[in-house]
mmCIF file of C-alpha atoms and ligand atoms in Angstrom:
data_model
loop_
_atom_site.group_PDB
_atom_site.id
_atom_site.type_symbol
_atom_site.label_atom_id
_atom_site.label_comp_id
_atom_site.label_asym_id
_atom_site.label_seq_id
_atom_site.Cartn_x
_atom_site.Cartn_y
_atom_site.Cartn_z
ATOM 1 C CA UNK A 1 54.493 -39.008 23.942
ATOM 2 C CA UNK A 2 54.099 -35.150 23.831
ATOM 3 C CA UNK A 3 52.340 -33.826 26.881
ATOM 4 C CA UNK A 4 50.400 -31.426 24.676
ATOM 5 C CA UNK A 5 48.863 -34.302 22.482
ATOM 6 C CA UNK A 6 45.439 -34.307 24.171
ATOM 7 C CA UNK A 7 45.132 -30.556 23.887
ATOM 8 C CA UNK A 8 46.205 -30.583 20.312
ATOM 9 C CA UNK A 9 43.635 -33.393 19.543
ATOM 10 C CA UNK A 10 40.937 -31.379 21.393
ATOM 11 C CA UNK A 11 41.893 -28.155 19.428
ATOM 12 C CA UNK A 12 41.692 -29.956 16.156
ATOM 13 C CA UNK A 13 38.322 -31.291 16.940
ATOM 14 C CA UNK A 14 37.192 -28.043 18.154
ATOM 15 C CA UNK A 15 38.386 -26.002 15.109
ATOM 16 C CA UNK A 16 36.866 -28.775 12.765
ATOM 17 C CA UNK A 17 33.554 -28.487 14.535
ATOM 18 C CA UNK A 18 33.449 -24.745 14.622
ATOM 19 C CA UNK A 19 34.555 -24.501 11.007
ATOM 20 C CA UNK A 20 31.954 -27.073 9.783
ATOM 21 C CA UNK A 21 29.245 -25.126 11.551
ATOM 22 C CA UNK A 22 30.448 -21.755 10.339
ATOM 23 C CA UNK A 23 30.742 -23.103 6.696
ATOM 24 C CA UNK A 24 27.454 -24.725 6.749
ATOM 25 C CA UNK A 25 25.795 -21.463 8.079
ATOM 26 C CA UNK A 26 27.597 -19.307 5.448
ATOM 27 C CA UNK A 27 26.502 -21.645 2.709
ATOM 28 C CA UNK A 28 22.750 -21.803 3.807
ATOM 29 C CA UNK A 29 22.734 -17.929 4.168
ATOM 30 C CA UNK A 30 24.473 -17.353 0.823
ATOM 31 C CA UNK A 31 21.716 -19.610 -0.669
ATOM 32 C CA UNK A 32 18.838 -18.073 1.126
ATOM 33 C CA UNK A 33 19.906 -14.490 0.379
ATOM 34 C CA UNK A 34 20.276 -15.167 -3.274
ATOM 35 C CA UNK A 35 24.127 -14.780 -3.365
ATOM 36 C CA UNK A 36 24.891 -17.929 -4.972
ATOM 37 C CA UNK A 37 22.027 -17.458 -7.562
ATOM 38 C CA UNK A 38 23.240 -13.861 -8.302
ATOM 39 C CA UNK A 39 26.855 -15.135 -8.801
ATOM 40 C CA UNK A 40 25.450 -17.865 -11.193
ATOM 41 C CA UNK A 41 23.764 -15.238 -13.138
ATOM 42 C CA UNK A 42 26.668 -13.152 -13.667
ATOM 43 C CA UNK A 43 27.517 -10.946 -10.666
ATOM 44 C CA UNK A 44 31.413 -11.097 -10.398
ATOM 45 C CA UNK A 45 32.526 -8.653 -7.697
ATOM 46 C CA UNK A 46 31.498 -7.959 -4.109
ATOM 47 C CA UNK A 47 29.783 -4.631 -5.256
ATOM 48 C CA UNK A 48 27.739 -6.517 -7.905
ATOM 49 C CA UNK A 49 26.761 -9.308 -5.557
ATOM 50 C CA UNK A 50 25.693 -6.795 -2.888
ATOM 51 C CA UNK A 51 23.718 -4.690 -5.360
ATOM 52 C CA UNK A 52 21.931 -7.746 -6.871
ATOM 53 C CA UNK A 53 20.926 -8.955 -3.400
ATOM 54 C CA UNK A 54 20.401 -5.546 -1.614
ATOM 55 C CA UNK A 55 23.300 -6.326 0.983
ATOM 56 C CA UNK A 56 26.192 -4.176 2.308
ATOM 57 C CA UNK A 57 29.320 -4.442 0.271
ATOM 58 C CA UNK A 58 31.870 -4.935 3.000
ATOM 59 C CA UNK A 59 30.383 -7.975 4.859
ATOM 60 C CA UNK A 60 29.412 -9.409 1.304
ATOM 61 C CA UNK A 61 33.061 -9.090 0.474
ATOM 62 C CA UNK A 62 34.041 -11.143 3.522
ATOM 63 C CA UNK A 63 31.403 -13.686 2.957
ATOM 64 C CA UNK A 64 32.804 -14.155 -0.501
ATOM 65 C CA UNK A 65 36.297 -14.694 0.847
ATOM 66 C CA UNK A 66 34.650 -17.533 3.123
ATOM 67 C CA UNK A 67 33.072 -19.123 -0.016
ATOM 68 C CA UNK A 68 36.482 -19.028 -1.843
ATOM 69 C CA UNK A 69 38.095 -20.784 1.037
ATOM 70 C CA UNK A 70 35.294 -23.302 1.040
ATOM 71 C CA UNK A 71 35.869 -24.177 -2.510
ATOM 72 C CA UNK A 72 32.401 -22.832 -3.575
ATOM 73 C CA UNK A 73 33.891 -19.826 -5.516
ATOM 74 C CA UNK A 74 36.968 -18.981 -7.415
ATOM 75 C CA UNK A 75 38.894 -15.747 -7.549
ATOM 76 C CA UNK A 76 40.288 -14.922 -10.800
ATOM 77 C CA UNK A 77 42.254 -11.548 -11.215
ATOM 78 C CA UNK A 78 39.515 -9.058 -10.106
ATOM 79 C CA UNK A 79 36.470 -11.295 -10.500
ATOM 80 C CA UNK A 80 34.956 -13.998 -8.472
ATOM 81 C CA UNK A 81 32.934 -16.898 -10.012
ATOM 82 C CA UNK A 82 31.220 -19.994 -8.887
ATOM 83 C CA UNK A 83 33.186 -23.298 -8.707
ATOM 84 C CA UNK A 84 32.315 -26.589 -10.163
ATOM 85 C CA UNK A 85 31.178 -27.717 -6.678
ATOM 86 C CA UNK A 86 28.808 -24.801 -6.121
ATOM 87 C CA UNK A 87 27.311 -25.184 -9.613
ATOM 88 C CA UNK A 88 26.728 -29.067 -8.899
ATOM 89 C CA UNK A 89 25.110 -28.175 -5.398
ATOM 90 C CA UNK A 90 22.865 -25.421 -6.975
ATOM 91 C CA UNK A 91 21.590 -27.650 -9.792
ATOM 92 C CA UNK A 92 21.404 -30.904 -8.026
ATOM 93 C CA UNK A 93 19.350 -32.705 -5.074
ATOM 94 C CA UNK A 94 21.925 -31.729 -2.604
ATOM 95 C CA UNK A 95 21.235 -27.873 -2.765
ATOM 96 C CA UNK A 96 20.016 -27.994 0.800
ATOM 97 C CA UNK A 97 22.986 -30.149 1.867
ATOM 98 C CA UNK A 98 20.566 -32.852 2.972
ATOM 99 C CA UNK A 99 18.707 -30.796 5.367
ATOM 100 C CA UNK A 100 15.495 -32.225 4.317
ATOM 101 C CA UNK A 101 16.627 -35.476 5.894
ATOM 102 C CA UNK A 102 18.565 -33.872 8.944
ATOM 103 C CA UNK A 103 15.480 -31.872 9.896
ATOM 104 C CA UNK A 104 13.802 -35.255 10.572
ATOM 105 C CA UNK A 105 16.653 -36.329 13.204
ATOM 106 C CA UNK A 106 14.752 -35.538 16.343
ATOM 107 C CA UNK A 107 11.665 -37.449 15.127
ATOM 108 C CA UNK A 108 13.994 -40.399 14.030
ATOM 109 C CA UNK A 109 15.446 -40.293 17.547
ATOM 110 C CA UNK A 110 12.074 -40.162 19.205
ATOM 111 C CA UNK A 111 10.062 -42.720 17.108
ATOM 112 C CA UNK A 112 12.764 -44.776 15.446
ATOM 113 C CA UNK A 113 10.873 -44.017 12.127
ATOM 114 C CA UNK A 114 12.757 -42.795 8.995
ATOM 115 C CA UNK A 115 11.586 -39.876 6.933
ATOM 116 C CA UNK A 116 11.280 -42.131 3.763
ATOM 117 C CA UNK A 117 11.888 -45.552 3.027
ATOM 118 C CA UNK A 118 14.326 -45.616 -0.013
ATOM 119 C CA UNK A 119 14.893 -49.284 0.466
ATOM 120 C CA UNK A 120 11.192 -50.121 -0.267
ATOM 121 C CA UNK A 121 10.539 -51.381 -3.786
ATOM 122 C CA UNK A 122 7.565 -48.870 -3.884
ATOM 123 C CA UNK A 123 9.737 -45.953 -3.188
ATOM 124 C CA UNK A 124 13.117 -46.900 -4.573
ATOM 125 C CA UNK A 125 12.790 -45.927 -8.462
ATOM 126 C CA UNK A 126 11.553 -42.338 -7.721
ATOM 127 C CA UNK A 127 14.158 -41.612 -5.236
ATOM 128 C CA UNK A 128 16.997 -43.001 -7.059
ATOM 129 C CA UNK A 129 15.871 -41.313 -10.368
ATOM 130 C CA UNK A 130 16.729 -38.007 -8.539
ATOM 131 C CA UNK A 131 19.876 -39.342 -6.904
ATOM 132 C CA UNK A 132 21.657 -41.338 -9.438
ATOM 133 C CA UNK A 133 23.348 -38.392 -11.315
ATOM 134 C CA UNK A 134 24.485 -36.870 -8.155
ATOM 135 C CA UNK A 135 25.945 -40.351 -7.103
ATOM 136 C CA UNK A 136 27.726 -40.688 -10.398
ATOM 137 C CA UNK A 137 29.523 -37.312 -9.778
ATOM 138 C CA UNK A 138 30.378 -38.237 -6.244
ATOM 139 C CA UNK A 139 31.739 -41.630 -6.956
ATOM 140 C CA UNK A 140 33.379 -41.273 -10.118
ATOM 141 C CA UNK A 141 37.012 -41.022 -8.583
ATOM 142 C CA UNK A 142 35.979 -44.114 -6.523
ATOM 143 C CA UNK A 143 34.947 -45.860 -9.688
ATOM 144 C CA UNK A 144 38.190 -45.042 -11.519
ATOM 145 C CA UNK A 145 40.067 -46.309 -8.421
ATOM 146 C CA UNK A 146 38.051 -49.634 -8.549
ATOM 147 C CA UNK A 147 38.637 -50.081 -12.245
ATOM 148 C CA UNK A 148 42.472 -49.543 -11.694
ATOM 149 C CA UNK A 149 42.609 -51.937 -8.631
ATOM 150 C CA UNK A 150 40.760 -54.585 -10.744
ATOM 151 C CA UNK A 151 43.455 -54.019 -13.453
ATOM 152 C CA UNK A 152 40.734 -53.282 -16.259
ATOM 153 C CA UNK A 153 42.594 -52.194 -19.306
ATOM 154 C CA UNK A 154 45.803 -53.786 -18.128
ATOM 155 C CA UNK A 155 45.619 -57.202 -16.885
ATOM 156 C CA UNK A 156 41.852 -57.477 -17.584
ATOM 157 C CA UNK A 157 39.989 -56.818 -20.908
ATOM 158 C CA UNK A 158 37.023 -57.580 -23.130
ATOM 159 C CA UNK A 159 34.921 -58.023 -19.969
ATOM 160 C CA UNK A 160 31.170 -58.593 -20.189
ATOM 161 C CA UNK A 161 29.847 -56.806 -16.971
ATOM 162 C CA UNK A 162 26.657 -57.188 -15.018
ATOM 163 C CA UNK A 163 26.097 -53.937 -13.011
ATOM 164 C CA UNK A 164 23.470 -54.794 -10.551
ATOM 165 C CA UNK A 165 21.520 -51.817 -9.112
ATOM 166 C CA UNK A 166 23.576 -49.859 -11.530
ATOM 167 C CA UNK A 167 22.114 -46.401 -10.895
ATOM 168 C CA UNK A 168 24.051 -44.263 -13.385
ATOM 169 C CA UNK A 169 26.261 -47.265 -14.006
ATOM 170 C CA UNK A 170 29.229 -45.119 -13.194
ATOM 171 C CA UNK A 171 31.233 -48.136 -11.809
ATOM 172 C CA UNK A 172 30.952 -50.190 -14.996
ATOM 173 C CA UNK A 173 31.102 -47.353 -17.396
ATOM 174 C CA UNK A 174 34.431 -46.229 -15.851
ATOM 175 C CA UNK A 175 35.616 -49.824 -16.699
ATOM 176 C CA UNK A 176 34.380 -49.472 -20.230
ATOM 177 C CA UNK A 177 36.293 -46.263 -20.460
ATOM 178 C CA UNK A 178 39.591 -47.993 -19.744
ATOM 179 C CA UNK A 179 39.092 -50.904 -22.172
ATOM 180 C CA UNK A 180 37.470 -50.682 -25.585
ATOM 181 C CA UNK A 181 36.379 -54.428 -25.511
ATOM 182 C CA UNK A 182 34.494 -54.155 -22.327
ATOM 183 C CA UNK A 183 30.690 -53.874 -22.231
ATOM 184 C CA UNK A 184 28.235 -53.413 -19.522
ATOM 185 C CA UNK A 185 24.569 -54.662 -18.798
ATOM 186 C CA UNK A 186 22.889 -52.248 -16.272
ATOM 187 C CA UNK A 187 20.186 -53.735 -14.257
ATOM 188 C CA UNK A 188 17.968 -51.258 -12.426
ATOM 189 C CA UNK A 189 14.535 -49.656 -12.381
ATOM 190 C CA UNK A 190 13.311 -48.347 -15.872
ATOM 191 C CA UNK A 191 13.381 -44.627 -14.812
ATOM 192 C CA UNK A 192 16.951 -45.014 -13.201
ATOM 193 C CA UNK A 193 18.301 -46.529 -16.266
ATOM 194 C CA UNK A 194 17.490 -43.363 -18.158
ATOM 195 C CA UNK A 195 20.344 -41.644 -15.950
ATOM 196 C CA UNK A 196 22.671 -44.660 -16.888
ATOM 197 C CA UNK A 197 21.825 -43.839 -20.565
ATOM 198 C CA UNK A 198 22.649 -40.324 -20.152
ATOM 199 C CA UNK A 199 25.881 -41.005 -18.377
ATOM 200 C CA UNK A 200 26.945 -43.399 -21.156
ATOM 201 C CA UNK A 201 25.975 -40.764 -23.737
ATOM 202 C CA UNK A 202 28.039 -38.157 -21.838
ATOM 203 C CA UNK A 203 30.984 -40.574 -21.728
ATOM 204 C CA UNK A 204 30.731 -41.512 -25.535
ATOM 205 C CA UNK A 205 30.000 -45.114 -24.240
ATOM 206 C CA UNK A 206 26.311 -45.454 -25.396
ATOM 207 C CA UNK A 207 27.196 -48.371 -27.811
ATOM 208 C CA UNK A 208 28.763 -50.368 -24.822
ATOM 209 C CA UNK A 209 25.693 -50.175 -22.676
ATOM 210 C CA UNK A 210 22.745 -52.525 -22.497
ATOM 211 C CA UNK A 211 19.819 -51.796 -20.284
ATOM 212 C CA UNK A 212 18.036 -54.388 -18.193
ATOM 213 C CA UNK A 213 15.011 -52.831 -16.619
ATOM 214 C CA UNK A 214 13.329 -54.603 -13.663
ATOM 215 C CA UNK A 215 13.490 -55.650 -10.095
ATOM 216 C CA UNK A 216 16.785 -57.371 -9.360
ATOM 217 C CA UNK A 217 15.035 -59.601 -6.893
ATOM 218 C CA UNK A 218 13.302 -61.496 -9.494
ATOM 219 C CA UNK A 219 14.518 -60.490 -12.947
ATOM 220 C CA UNK A 220 15.615 -63.584 -14.819
ATOM 221 C CA UNK A 221 19.339 -63.481 -15.287
ATOM 222 C CA UNK A 222 21.098 -65.103 -18.345
ATOM 223 C CA UNK A 223 23.101 -68.014 -16.952
ATOM 224 C CA UNK A 224 26.949 -68.098 -17.208
ATOM 225 C CA UNK A 225 27.096 -64.910 -19.260
ATOM 226 C CA UNK A 226 29.205 -62.385 -17.464
ATOM 227 C CA UNK A 227 32.827 -62.118 -16.614
ATOM 228 C CA UNK A 228 32.392 -59.628 -13.780
ATOM 229 C CA UNK A 229 29.211 -58.463 -11.773
ATOM 230 C CA UNK A 230 29.279 -55.310 -9.722
ATOM 231 C CA UNK A 231 27.068 -54.970 -6.796
ATOM 232 C CA UNK A 232 27.756 -51.422 -5.715
ATOM 233 C CA UNK A 233 26.056 -49.582 -2.790
ATOM 234 C CA UNK A 234 23.215 -51.974 -2.985
ATOM 235 C CA UNK A 235 23.996 -54.331 -0.147
ATOM 236 C CA UNK A 236 23.393 -51.673 2.521
ATOM 237 C CA UNK A 237 19.868 -51.242 1.353
ATOM 238 C CA UNK A 238 18.948 -55.107 1.571
ATOM 239 C CA UNK A 239 18.048 -57.326 4.357
ATOM 240 C CA UNK A 240 20.766 -60.203 5.129
ATOM 241 C CA UNK A 241 18.448 -62.813 3.476
ATOM 242 C CA UNK A 242 18.025 -60.686 0.341
ATOM 243 C CA UNK A 243 21.865 -60.010 0.099
ATOM 244 C CA UNK A 244 22.533 -63.715 0.442
ATOM 245 C CA UNK A 245 19.933 -64.502 -2.414
ATOM 246 C CA UNK A 246 21.133 -61.965 -4.578
ATOM 247 C CA UNK A 247 24.849 -63.199 -4.444
ATOM 248 C CA UNK A 248 23.577 -66.554 -5.254
ATOM 249 C CA UNK A 249 21.597 -65.246 -8.388
ATOM 250 C CA UNK A 250 24.685 -63.283 -9.443
ATOM 251 C CA UNK A 251 26.975 -66.362 -9.030
ATOM 252 C CA UNK A 252 24.674 -68.111 -11.602
ATOM 253 C CA UNK A 253 24.820 -65.344 -14.060
ATOM 254 C CA UNK A 254 28.780 -65.509 -14.172
ATOM 255 C CA UNK A 255 30.812 -67.697 -16.415
ATOM 256 C CA UNK A 256 33.099 -70.302 -14.630
ATOM 257 C CA UNK A 257 35.808 -68.287 -12.789
ATOM 258 C CA UNK A 258 33.786 -64.985 -13.252
ATOM 259 C CA UNK A 259 34.118 -62.494 -10.389
ATOM 260 C CA UNK A 260 31.844 -60.343 -8.339
ATOM 261 C CA UNK A 261 32.793 -56.994 -7.056
ATOM 262 C CA UNK A 262 30.800 -56.017 -3.932
ATOM 263 C CA UNK A 263 31.276 -52.273 -3.394
ATOM 264 C CA UNK A 264 30.018 -50.469 -0.408
ATOM 265 C CA UNK A 265 30.871 -48.195 2.684
ATOM 266 C CA UNK A 266 33.393 -50.236 4.721
ATOM 267 C CA UNK A 267 35.575 -49.317 7.635
ATOM 268 C CA UNK A 268 39.319 -49.057 7.202
ATOM 269 C CA UNK A 269 40.204 -45.332 6.094
ATOM 270 C CA UNK A 270 40.577 -43.182 9.270
ATOM 271 C CA UNK A 271 40.065 -40.018 7.075
ATOM 272 C CA UNK A 272 36.579 -41.238 6.406
ATOM 273 C CA UNK A 273 35.479 -42.155 10.048
ATOM 274 C CA UNK A 274 33.209 -39.093 10.441
ATOM 275 C CA UNK A 275 31.760 -39.440 6.983
ATOM 276 C CA UNK A 276 31.089 -43.178 7.642
ATOM 277 C CA UNK A 277 29.391 -42.554 11.134
ATOM 278 C CA UNK A 278 27.097 -39.718 9.347
ATOM 279 C CA UNK A 279 26.399 -42.160 6.445
ATOM 280 C CA UNK A 280 25.144 -44.693 8.931
ATOM 281 C CA UNK A 281 22.892 -42.209 10.627
ATOM 282 C CA UNK A 282 21.719 -40.855 7.246
ATOM 283 C CA UNK A 283 20.921 -44.469 6.206
ATOM 284 C CA UNK A 284 18.679 -44.565 9.271
ATOM 285 C CA UNK A 285 16.923 -41.301 8.273
ATOM 286 C CA UNK A 286 16.125 -42.617 4.736
ATOM 287 C CA UNK A 287 15.558 -46.236 4.984
ATOM 288 C CA UNK A 288 13.573 -48.804 7.109
ATOM 289 C CA UNK A 289 16.234 -51.387 7.313
ATOM 290 C CA UNK A 290 19.237 -50.110 5.653
ATOM 291 C CA UNK A 291 22.494 -50.790 7.320
ATOM 292 C CA UNK A 292 26.311 -50.811 6.634
ATOM 293 C CA UNK A 293 27.325 -54.457 6.905
ATOM 294 C CA UNK A 294 30.847 -55.419 8.292
ATOM 295 C CA UNK A 295 33.022 -56.828 5.355
ATOM 296 C CA UNK A 296 33.282 -60.081 7.204
ATOM 297 C CA UNK A 297 29.534 -60.353 6.926
ATOM 298 C CA UNK A 298 29.395 -59.703 3.187
ATOM 299 C CA UNK A 299 32.371 -62.277 2.750
ATOM 300 C CA UNK A 300 30.284 -64.808 4.599
ATOM 301 C CA UNK A 301 27.295 -64.455 2.238
ATOM 302 C CA UNK A 302 29.712 -64.530 -0.681
ATOM 303 C CA UNK A 303 31.316 -67.728 0.642
ATOM 304 C CA UNK A 304 27.987 -69.360 1.156
ATOM 305 C CA UNK A 305 26.864 -68.235 -2.398
ATOM 306 C CA UNK A 306 29.677 -70.261 -3.876
ATOM 307 C CA UNK A 307 32.488 -67.624 -4.128
ATOM 308 C CA UNK A 308 36.086 -68.164 -3.126
ATOM 309 C CA UNK A 309 37.999 -65.924 -0.611
ATOM 310 C CA UNK A 310 37.485 -62.177 -1.225
ATOM 311 C CA UNK A 311 40.162 -59.674 -1.860
ATOM 312 C CA UNK A 312 39.602 -56.415 -0.258
ATOM 313 C CA UNK A 313 40.468 -52.981 -1.702
ATOM 314 C CA UNK A 314 39.878 -49.776 0.140
ATOM 315 C CA UNK A 315 39.174 -46.938 -2.558
ATOM 316 C CA UNK A 316 41.696 -44.125 -1.190
ATOM 317 C CA UNK A 317 39.962 -41.240 -2.828
ATOM 318 C CA UNK A 318 37.023 -38.926 -1.376
ATOM 319 C CA UNK A 319 34.797 -39.809 0.434
ATOM 320 C CA UNK A 320 37.444 -42.264 1.789
ATOM 321 C CA UNK A 321 34.738 -44.693 2.969
ATOM 322 C CA UNK A 322 34.307 -46.963 0.012
ATOM 323 C CA UNK A 323 35.577 -50.510 0.013
ATOM 324 C CA UNK A 324 35.450 -53.216 -2.700
ATOM 325 C CA UNK A 325 35.484 -57.103 -2.100
ATOM 326 C CA UNK A 326 36.501 -59.105 -5.201
ATOM 327 C CA UNK A 327 35.749 -62.820 -5.204
ATOM 328 C CA UNK A 328 35.713 -65.328 -7.892
ATOM 329 C CA UNK A 329 33.206 -68.132 -8.287
ATOM 330 C CA UNK A 330 34.524 -71.585 -7.204
HETATM 331 C C1 SAM B 1 22.422 -46.513 -3.649
HETATM 332 S S1 SAM B 1 21.980 -46.708 -5.289
HETATM 333 C C2 SAM B 1 23.520 -47.197 -6.081
HETATM 334 C C3 SAM B 1 23.584 -47.076 -7.571
HETATM 335 C C4 SAM B 1 24.960 -47.343 -8.171
HETATM 336 N N1 SAM B 1 25.196 -48.773 -8.058
HETATM 337 C C5 SAM B 1 26.108 -46.593 -7.363
HETATM 338 O O1 SAM B 1 26.936 -46.963 -6.688
HETATM 339 O O2 SAM B 1 26.121 -45.294 -7.652
HETATM 340 C C6 SAM B 1 21.136 -48.325 -5.302
HETATM 341 C C7 SAM B 1 20.404 -48.732 -6.599
HETATM 342 O O3 SAM B 1 19.857 -49.860 -6.486
HETATM 343 C C8 SAM B 1 18.638 -49.666 -7.228
HETATM 344 N N2 SAM B 1 17.535 -50.710 -6.791
HETATM 345 C C9 SAM B 1 17.257 -50.660 -5.504
HETATM 346 N N3 SAM B 1 16.396 -51.815 -5.384
HETATM 347 C C10 SAM B 1 16.211 -52.316 -6.637
HETATM 348 C C11 SAM B 1 15.472 -53.464 -6.898
HETATM 349 N N4 SAM B 1 14.783 -54.191 -6.211
HETATM 350 N N5 SAM B 1 15.695 -53.710 -8.354
HETATM 351 C C12 SAM B 1 16.345 -52.994 -9.123
HETATM 352 N N6 SAM B 1 16.905 -51.945 -8.614
HETATM 353 C C13 SAM B 1 17.014 -51.488 -7.422
HETATM 354 C C14 SAM B 1 18.220 -48.149 -7.034
HETATM 355 O O4 SAM B 1 17.179 -47.789 -8.030
HETATM 356 C C15 SAM B 1 19.492 -47.490 -7.124
HETATM 357 O O5 SAM B 1 19.737 -47.038 -8.331
#
């Protein structure tokens, strides 16, 4: 054991913290001072950015170096432009990096009350209408990894999928993309399903998507119709009793031997530890009863809903926190 190990560990944590703070400060100031907007509008050199924002050229050039190192800007010969990440942040609901929620942290700690209740039926549709597209972007590598782990397009084909709480339907559409015979039925609130429709259009998969608008707690589901049900990032919004009941309803909608894939934040990937802890706190900021359940808890509900033993897959792509439990009806 290296004597320096505790120091190295402390220094790694120190630099990570200082970098995270510095990077966040630079991002917010670049946003507030109009630097990112000026770049989006065509300023491509430090001089042009500084002139557009009435700033000094030298510190502006240094800040642009930081934006490049953060992956928010790209240097190309003599010019600098915004990266895909910066464009996504500027145009999406994470423009402020979630500060709308983090600003509420002291109040949450003092009162235990969240800022919003995204898990309430009355609030869920409008919140997720705004979030579903960003989730599609964030989760598309995870969705690809899930489709590959299931063997869609190789050992599995021609699936009829039910995507429960589908949001953008990125999980099931990624499976459709790998296999021409696979179709999906997306169940979610009507306004959220509009995002699923747009996602399918963008992927050229509109003809493989059927929309099932409504509340997944009481929407009648066709019996024994589907080969695979996806319940992705839904369990953490539900009470234990609601999860259990949902798995029973999903079980009845599957063909004999049909499978369920429960996808959610799960422990197991060390690279995702901080992300997962922040996610748990974030959930407390935006839901009344949301919580990340242990995989063993999800497995117990699956078992009592009539599913066999679950196979666990950790999806080893960013954000390194997503796991998938796959179980077949018995
Ligand atoms: C965290 S999002 C996950 C979306 C998608 N499965 C994904 O992983 O990107 C939860 C989804 O469940 C939907 N949802 C929540 N409660 C619902 C309910 N009672 N009936 C139908 N959809 C619901 C929300 O509208 C939202 O799209």
